[in-house]
Structures are given as structure tokens and as C-alpha cells.
Amino acid sequence: MEAIVICSKKDECIPVLFESINQYVQDNVTVYMSGVSKKLILTKNTVTFENIGNTFGESYNHALKRAFQYHDELVVSNDDVVLNPHTWELLKEDVNALKEKYGETLGWVAARSNVARPQQYIGDPELIDDCINERLVIAPIFAYIHKRAWIEFPNINWYSDDIQCYDMRAKGFRHFVSHIIALYIVTGK
């Protein structure tokens, strides 16, 4: 995992997210930050640019297109998450294990969260077994994706990630929820 891509229309949660990235992600990871107007200190290589999208889909499509010019694999992050000390390393471990098993059919690998769809929620009984679980659809709240699997989000706000997951599945890619309790949503929006 070489980069993190974040899009935001509001700056309120970004300082907390950035501090968790500063603390828990190695320094050679590039952070692509679309839409923050505040000047924030991030110890990583940071590329900032305007968020020109009118929808979730447009915003992330623009940002990922930019990041994929320089990186083959990356993590998409919501702007209101906080990583814990093990998020980055454990997600990398799960991604590497899934790459070995599924190779080029690997689609999304998403972290679990305290605010997520039931199959990605920390309290889901199926996830308590501490295993990686395959899912038809994931929410890329904090999720790995490889360039070869990427299909653009539809230019809508609600459920564009669901539609994209189904489109990716139709092309043979498989999605997984990581075994880790990886992050917490700050605002609960």
C-alpha cells in the first residue's frame, strides 16, 4: 500500500485523521488530500488539490485518477475516520494474504468500523470470529484497492460504492472485510 486518498468538503475532522496518519502510518506513504482549505501539518509526503466533484463519486474518481498515475495500489479513506495503532499494518497483512490466495481477482479490502453497514460493523457476529470475510459489497470507509481492479464510481452520492462493487464483481473481482477492528468514525455522519 503506497498511498492514501482522502476527499473532503469540510475540514472539521481532518486534523484528527491526519494526526492518526502521522502516528500510525509509515513515512513513505503519500497522502492525496482533495478539498481541505486549512493548512495542516502532515509528516508524510502530501499532495493537496481542490475537490472539484459535485458528488462523492466525482470527487473520488478525480482524486483516484490522479493518485493512480503514480501508484498501483492505495487506500481510500473517508475524511471522518481515526486509525488505531494497528490499522495500517494489519490491513497490509490481510491484503498480502488475500493477494497470495486470490491474485489479480482481489477487489476491495475494507476495514471494520464502529459506524458501517452491518457486514462491516465491529459488532457483526459473523466478524467476531476474527477472520477475513468475503462480501458482495463493502463500504470503502478505509479500504485497499489495486489499480487493475478500479472501476469509477457512478457520479452519485448515495450507494455509488454499492453499484461500483457490483460492477467490479461482474468483472470477476472479489471484495473482503478485513479481520481487524481498524478505525472509528469521528462524526458518525
PDB file of C-alpha atoms in Angstrom:
ATOM      1  CA  MET A   1       0.000   0.000   0.000  1.00  0.00           C
ATOM      2  CA  GLU A   2       1.660   3.115  -1.268  1.00  0.00           C
ATOM      3  CA  ALA A   3      -0.827   5.939  -0.786  1.00  0.00           C
ATOM      4  CA  ILE A   4      -3.949   7.145   0.996  1.00  0.00           C
ATOM      5  CA  VAL A   5      -6.594   9.142  -0.895  1.00  0.00           C
ATOM      6  CA  ILE A   6      -8.977  11.380   1.060  1.00  0.00           C
ATOM      7  CA  CYS A   7     -11.698  13.686  -0.240  1.00  0.00           C
ATOM      8  CA  SER A   8     -13.460  16.255   1.891  1.00  0.00           C
ATOM      9  CA  LYS A   9     -15.858  19.163   1.617  1.00  0.00           C
ATOM     10  CA  LYS A  10     -15.442  20.046   5.318  1.00  0.00           C
ATOM     11  CA  ASP A  11     -12.299  20.498   7.360  1.00  0.00           C
ATOM     12  CA  GLU A  12     -13.671  19.656  10.809  1.00  0.00           C
ATOM     13  CA  CYS A  13     -12.412  16.066  11.175  1.00  0.00           C
ATOM     14  CA  ILE A  14      -9.248  16.270   9.091  1.00  0.00           C
ATOM     15  CA  PRO A  15      -6.890  17.288  11.946  1.00  0.00           C
ATOM     16  CA  VAL A  16      -7.786  14.121  13.894  1.00  0.00           C
ATOM     17  CA  LEU A  17      -7.435  11.898  10.822  1.00  0.00           C
ATOM     18  CA  PHE A  18      -4.097  13.495   9.927  1.00  0.00           C
ATOM     19  CA  GLU A  19      -2.759  13.028  13.444  1.00  0.00           C
ATOM     20  CA  SER A  20      -3.679   9.335  13.369  1.00  0.00           C
ATOM     21  CA  ILE A  21      -1.941   9.008   9.981  1.00  0.00           C
ATOM     22  CA  ASN A  22       1.113  10.817  11.405  1.00  0.00           C
ATOM     23  CA  GLN A  23       1.232   8.437  14.342  1.00  0.00           C
ATOM     24  CA  TYR A  24       0.397   5.095  12.736  1.00  0.00           C
ATOM     25  CA  VAL A  25       1.391   5.078   9.032  1.00  0.00           C
ATOM     26  CA  GLN A  26       4.994   4.836   7.856  1.00  0.00           C
ATOM     27  CA  ASP A  27       6.549   7.966   6.383  1.00  0.00           C
ATOM     28  CA  ASN A  28       6.990   6.678   2.811  1.00  0.00           C
ATOM     29  CA  VAL A  29       3.212   6.635   2.194  1.00  0.00           C
ATOM     30  CA  THR A  30       1.894   9.508   0.073  1.00  0.00           C
ATOM     31  CA  VAL A  31      -1.336  11.195   1.176  1.00  0.00           C
ATOM     32  CA  TYR A  32      -3.572  12.691  -1.529  1.00  0.00           C
ATOM     33  CA  MET A  33      -5.883  15.222   0.096  1.00  0.00           C
ATOM     34  CA  SER A  34      -8.636  16.692  -2.031  1.00  0.00           C
ATOM     35  CA  GLY A  35     -10.580  19.619  -0.661  1.00  0.00           C
ATOM     36  CA  VAL A  36      -9.002  20.822   2.572  1.00  0.00           C
ATOM     37  CA  SER A  37      -8.661  24.554   2.898  1.00  0.00           C
ATOM     38  CA  LYS A  38      -6.800  24.503   6.223  1.00  0.00           C
ATOM     39  CA  LYS A  39      -3.047  24.251   6.220  1.00  0.00           C
ATOM     40  CA  LEU A  40      -2.349  21.065   8.146  1.00  0.00           C
ATOM     41  CA  ILE A  41       0.915  19.545   9.170  1.00  0.00           C
ATOM     42  CA  LEU A  42       1.384  16.015   7.957  1.00  0.00           C
ATOM     43  CA  THR A  43       4.717  14.248   8.230  1.00  0.00           C
ATOM     44  CA  LYS A  44       4.022  12.205   5.104  1.00  0.00           C
ATOM     45  CA  ASN A  45       4.503  13.278   1.503  1.00  0.00           C
ATOM     46  CA  THR A  46       1.238  15.145   0.948  1.00  0.00           C
ATOM     47  CA  VAL A  47      -0.371  16.204  -2.318  1.00  0.00           C
ATOM     48  CA  THR A  48      -3.245  18.647  -1.847  1.00  0.00           C
ATOM     49  CA  PHE A  49      -5.639  19.831  -4.519  1.00  0.00           C
ATOM     50  CA  GLU A  50      -9.110  21.269  -4.932  1.00  0.00           C
ATOM     51  CA  ASN A  51     -12.126  18.986  -4.620  1.00  0.00           C
ATOM     52  CA  ILE A  52     -13.929  19.739  -7.886  1.00  0.00           C
ATOM     53  CA  GLY A  53     -16.501  16.971  -7.609  1.00  0.00           C
ATOM     54  CA  ASN A  54     -20.173  17.675  -7.054  1.00  0.00           C
ATOM     55  CA  THR A  55     -20.834  14.155  -5.748  1.00  0.00           C
ATOM     56  CA  PHE A  56     -18.996  11.531  -3.723  1.00  0.00           C
ATOM     57  CA  GLY A  57     -18.369   9.606  -6.938  1.00  0.00           C
ATOM     58  CA  GLU A  58     -16.997  12.559  -8.888  1.00  0.00           C
ATOM     59  CA  SER A  59     -14.740  13.641  -6.022  1.00  0.00           C
ATOM     60  CA  TYR A  60     -13.144  10.231  -5.530  1.00  0.00           C
ATOM     61  CA  ASN A  61     -12.921   9.471  -9.254  1.00  0.00           C
ATOM     62  CA  HIS A  62     -10.934  12.666  -9.784  1.00  0.00           C
ATOM     63  CA  ALA A  63      -8.657  12.038  -6.787  1.00  0.00           C
ATOM     64  CA  LEU A  64      -8.010   8.366  -7.582  1.00  0.00           C
ATOM     65  CA  LYS A  65      -7.292   9.128 -11.219  1.00  0.00           C
ATOM     66  CA  ARG A  66      -4.594  11.488 -10.002  1.00  0.00           C
ATOM     67  CA  ALA A  67      -3.139   9.031  -7.447  1.00  0.00           C
ATOM     68  CA  PHE A  68      -3.191   6.066  -9.865  1.00  0.00           C
ATOM     69  CA  GLN A  69      -0.843   7.998 -12.172  1.00  0.00           C
ATOM     70  CA  TYR A  70       1.867   7.361  -9.563  1.00  0.00           C
ATOM     71  CA  HIS A  71       0.729   4.335  -7.525  1.00  0.00           C
ATOM     72  CA  ASP A  72      -0.619   0.887  -8.399  1.00  0.00           C
ATOM     73  CA  GLU A  73      -2.289   0.321  -5.040  1.00  0.00           C
ATOM     74  CA  LEU A  74      -3.704   2.614  -2.413  1.00  0.00           C
ATOM     75  CA  VAL A  75      -6.173   3.078   0.398  1.00  0.00           C
ATOM     76  CA  VAL A  76      -9.320   5.159   0.055  1.00  0.00           C
ATOM     77  CA  SER A  77     -10.249   6.909   3.295  1.00  0.00           C
ATOM     78  CA  ASN A  78     -13.269   8.847   4.461  1.00  0.00           C
ATOM     79  CA  ASP A  79     -12.438  12.207   5.972  1.00  0.00           C
ATOM     80  CA  ASP A  80     -14.000  11.414   9.368  1.00  0.00           C
ATOM     81  CA  VAL A  81     -12.072   8.324  10.452  1.00  0.00           C
ATOM     82  CA  VAL A  82      -9.384   7.764  13.053  1.00  0.00           C
ATOM     83  CA  LEU A  83      -6.864   4.964  12.643  1.00  0.00           C
ATOM     84  CA  ASN A  84      -5.818   2.937  15.637  1.00  0.00           C
ATOM     85  CA  PRO A  85      -2.171   1.912  16.228  1.00  0.00           C
ATOM     86  CA  HIS A  86      -2.611  -1.336  14.273  1.00  0.00           C
ATOM     87  CA  THR A  87      -4.874  -0.271  11.381  1.00  0.00           C
ATOM     88  CA  TRP A  88      -2.253   0.195   8.676  1.00  0.00           C
ATOM     89  CA  GLU A  89      -0.035  -2.796   9.415  1.00  0.00           C
ATOM     90  CA  LEU A  90      -2.874  -5.271   9.963  1.00  0.00           C
ATOM     91  CA  LEU A  91      -4.704  -4.138   6.825  1.00  0.00           C
ATOM     92  CA  LYS A  92      -1.441  -4.647   4.901  1.00  0.00           C
ATOM     93  CA  GLU A  93      -1.126  -8.156   6.344  1.00  0.00           C
ATOM     94  CA  ASP A  94      -4.680  -9.039   5.274  1.00  0.00           C
ATOM     95  CA  VAL A  95      -4.137  -7.550   1.811  1.00  0.00           C
ATOM     96  CA  ASN A  96      -0.920  -9.541   1.352  1.00  0.00           C
ATOM     97  CA  ALA A  97      -2.598 -12.782   2.461  1.00  0.00           C
ATOM     98  CA  LEU A  98      -5.514 -12.137   0.098  1.00  0.00           C
ATOM     99  CA  LYS A  99      -3.166 -11.313  -2.797  1.00  0.00           C
ATOM    100  CA  GLU A 100      -1.500 -14.697  -2.318  1.00  0.00           C
ATOM    101  CA  LYS A 101      -4.818 -16.515  -2.298  1.00  0.00           C
ATOM    102  CA  TYR A 102      -6.827 -14.570  -4.905  1.00  0.00           C
ATOM    103  CA  GLY A 103      -4.165 -12.846  -7.001  1.00  0.00           C
ATOM    104  CA  GLU A 104      -5.466 -10.488  -9.633  1.00  0.00           C
ATOM    105  CA  THR A 105      -9.113 -11.097  -8.718  1.00  0.00           C
ATOM    106  CA  LEU A 106      -8.717  -9.136  -5.482  1.00  0.00           C
ATOM    107  CA  GLY A 107     -11.018  -6.127  -5.385  1.00  0.00           C
ATOM    108  CA  TRP A 108     -11.692  -4.075  -2.247  1.00  0.00           C
ATOM    109  CA  VAL A 109     -10.329  -4.999   1.179  1.00  0.00           C
ATOM    110  CA  ALA A 110     -12.169  -2.859   3.710  1.00  0.00           C
ATOM    111  CA  ALA A 111     -11.559  -2.201   7.383  1.00  0.00           C
ATOM    112  CA  ARG A 112     -14.248  -2.685  10.000  1.00  0.00           C
ATOM    113  CA  SER A 113     -15.648   0.309  11.832  1.00  0.00           C
ATOM    114  CA  ASN A 114     -17.914   1.398  14.629  1.00  0.00           C
ATOM    115  CA  VAL A 115     -20.189   3.092  12.062  1.00  0.00           C
ATOM    116  CA  ALA A 116     -20.642   0.917   8.977  1.00  0.00           C
ATOM    117  CA  ARG A 117     -23.026  -1.351   7.123  1.00  0.00           C
ATOM    118  CA  PRO A 118     -23.899  -4.444   9.178  1.00  0.00           C
ATOM    119  CA  GLN A 119     -21.462  -6.763   7.375  1.00  0.00           C
ATOM    120  CA  GLN A 120     -18.606  -4.336   8.112  1.00  0.00           C
ATOM    121  CA  TYR A 121     -19.679  -3.233  11.573  1.00  0.00           C
ATOM    122  CA  ILE A 122     -17.421  -4.075  14.514  1.00  0.00           C
ATOM    123  CA  GLY A 123     -20.302  -5.770  16.320  1.00  0.00           C
ATOM    124  CA  ASP A 124     -21.360  -8.101  13.472  1.00  0.00           C
ATOM    125  CA  PRO A 125     -21.487 -11.622  14.992  1.00  0.00           C
ATOM    126  CA  GLU A 126     -20.040 -13.112  11.781  1.00  0.00           C
ATOM    127  CA  LEU A 127     -16.954 -10.936  12.160  1.00  0.00           C
ATOM    128  CA  ILE A 128     -16.316 -11.775  15.808  1.00  0.00           C
ATOM    129  CA  ASP A 129     -14.500 -14.914  14.673  1.00  0.00           C
ATOM    130  CA  ASP A 130     -11.538 -12.656  13.824  1.00  0.00           C
ATOM    131  CA  CYS A 131     -11.466 -13.824  10.210  1.00  0.00           C
ATOM    132  CA  ILE A 132     -11.381 -12.106   6.863  1.00  0.00           C
ATOM    133  CA  ASN A 133     -14.856 -12.293   5.331  1.00  0.00           C
ATOM    134  CA  GLU A 134     -15.801 -12.131   1.659  1.00  0.00           C
ATOM    135  CA  ARG A 135     -18.682  -9.755   0.864  1.00  0.00           C
ATOM    136  CA  LEU A 136     -20.580  -8.827  -2.282  1.00  0.00           C
ATOM    137  CA  VAL A 137     -20.484  -5.161  -1.289  1.00  0.00           C
ATOM    138  CA  ILE A 138     -18.239  -3.167   1.033  1.00  0.00           C
ATOM    139  CA  ALA A 139     -18.170   0.474   2.089  1.00  0.00           C
ATOM    140  CA  PRO A 140     -14.735   1.944   1.315  1.00  0.00           C
ATOM    141  CA  ILE A 141     -14.602   3.896   4.579  1.00  0.00           C
ATOM    142  CA  PHE A 142     -10.949   2.866   4.828  1.00  0.00           C
ATOM    143  CA  ALA A 143     -10.222   0.314   2.136  1.00  0.00           C
ATOM    144  CA  TYR A 144      -7.461  -1.024  -0.100  1.00  0.00           C
ATOM    145  CA  ILE A 145      -7.825  -1.134  -3.888  1.00  0.00           C
ATOM    146  CA  HIS A 146      -5.425  -2.011  -6.729  1.00  0.00           C
ATOM    147  CA  LYS A 147      -5.364  -0.021  -9.965  1.00  0.00           C
ATOM    148  CA  ARG A 148      -6.252  -3.078 -12.074  1.00  0.00           C
ATOM    149  CA  ALA A 149      -9.480  -3.610 -10.109  1.00  0.00           C
ATOM    150  CA  TRP A 150     -10.564   0.029 -10.113  1.00  0.00           C
ATOM    151  CA  ILE A 151     -13.799   0.969 -11.846  1.00  0.00           C
ATOM    152  CA  GLU A 152     -15.039   4.527 -11.453  1.00  0.00           C
ATOM    153  CA  PHE A 153     -17.832   5.262  -9.014  1.00  0.00           C
ATOM    154  CA  PRO A 154     -21.093   6.399 -10.621  1.00  0.00           C
ATOM    155  CA  ASN A 155     -21.446  10.172 -10.257  1.00  0.00           C
ATOM    156  CA  ILE A 156     -23.963  10.000  -7.426  1.00  0.00           C
ATOM    157  CA  ASN A 157     -23.708  10.440  -3.662  1.00  0.00           C
ATOM    158  CA  TRP A 158     -25.768   7.612  -2.188  1.00  0.00           C
ATOM    159  CA  TYR A 159     -24.871   3.974  -2.919  1.00  0.00           C
ATOM    160  CA  SER A 160     -22.281   4.708  -5.598  1.00  0.00           C
ATOM    161  CA  ASP A 161     -19.968   2.338  -3.725  1.00  0.00           C
ATOM    162  CA  ASP A 162     -22.597  -0.439  -3.864  1.00  0.00           C
ATOM    163  CA  ILE A 163     -23.037  -0.012  -7.613  1.00  0.00           C
ATOM    164  CA  GLN A 164     -19.279   0.045  -8.119  1.00  0.00           C
ATOM    165  CA  CYS A 165     -18.851  -3.147  -6.048  1.00  0.00           C
ATOM    166  CA  TYR A 166     -21.441  -4.952  -8.180  1.00  0.00           C
ATOM    167  CA  ASP A 167     -19.781  -3.698 -11.384  1.00  0.00           C
ATOM    168  CA  MET A 168     -16.417  -4.929 -10.126  1.00  0.00           C
ATOM    169  CA  ARG A 169     -17.915  -8.318  -9.174  1.00  0.00           C
ATOM    170  CA  ALA A 170     -19.318  -8.608 -12.702  1.00  0.00           C
ATOM    171  CA  LYS A 171     -15.718  -8.292 -13.952  1.00  0.00           C
ATOM    172  CA  GLY A 172     -14.565 -11.083 -11.624  1.00  0.00           C
ATOM    173  CA  PHE A 173     -13.191  -9.124  -8.652  1.00  0.00           C
ATOM    174  CA  ARG A 174     -13.832 -10.236  -5.070  1.00  0.00           C
ATOM    175  CA  HIS A 175     -14.323  -7.986  -2.026  1.00  0.00           C
ATOM    176  CA  PHE A 176     -13.381  -8.645   1.579  1.00  0.00           C
ATOM    177  CA  VAL A 177     -13.793  -7.193   5.041  1.00  0.00           C
ATOM    178  CA  SER A 178     -10.537  -7.277   6.968  1.00  0.00           C
ATOM    179  CA  HIS A 179     -10.336  -9.135  10.270  1.00  0.00           C
ATOM    180  CA  ILE A 180      -9.194  -6.024  12.114  1.00  0.00           C
ATOM    181  CA  ILE A 181     -11.169  -3.514  14.111  1.00  0.00           C
ATOM    182  CA  ALA A 182      -9.426  -0.800  12.271  1.00  0.00           C
ATOM    183  CA  LEU A 183     -10.913   2.571  12.824  1.00  0.00           C
ATOM    184  CA  TYR A 184     -13.509   4.728  14.398  1.00  0.00           C
ATOM    185  CA  ILE A 185     -15.780   7.279  12.807  1.00  0.00           C
ATOM    186  CA  VAL A 186     -15.435  10.678  14.454  1.00  0.00           C
ATOM    187  CA  THR A 187     -18.685  12.357  13.490  1.00  0.00           C
ATOM    188  CA  GLY A 188     -20.984   9.409  12.960  1.00  0.00           C
ATOM    189  CA  LYS A 189     -22.400  11.067   9.855  1.00  0.00           C
TER     190      LYS A 189
END
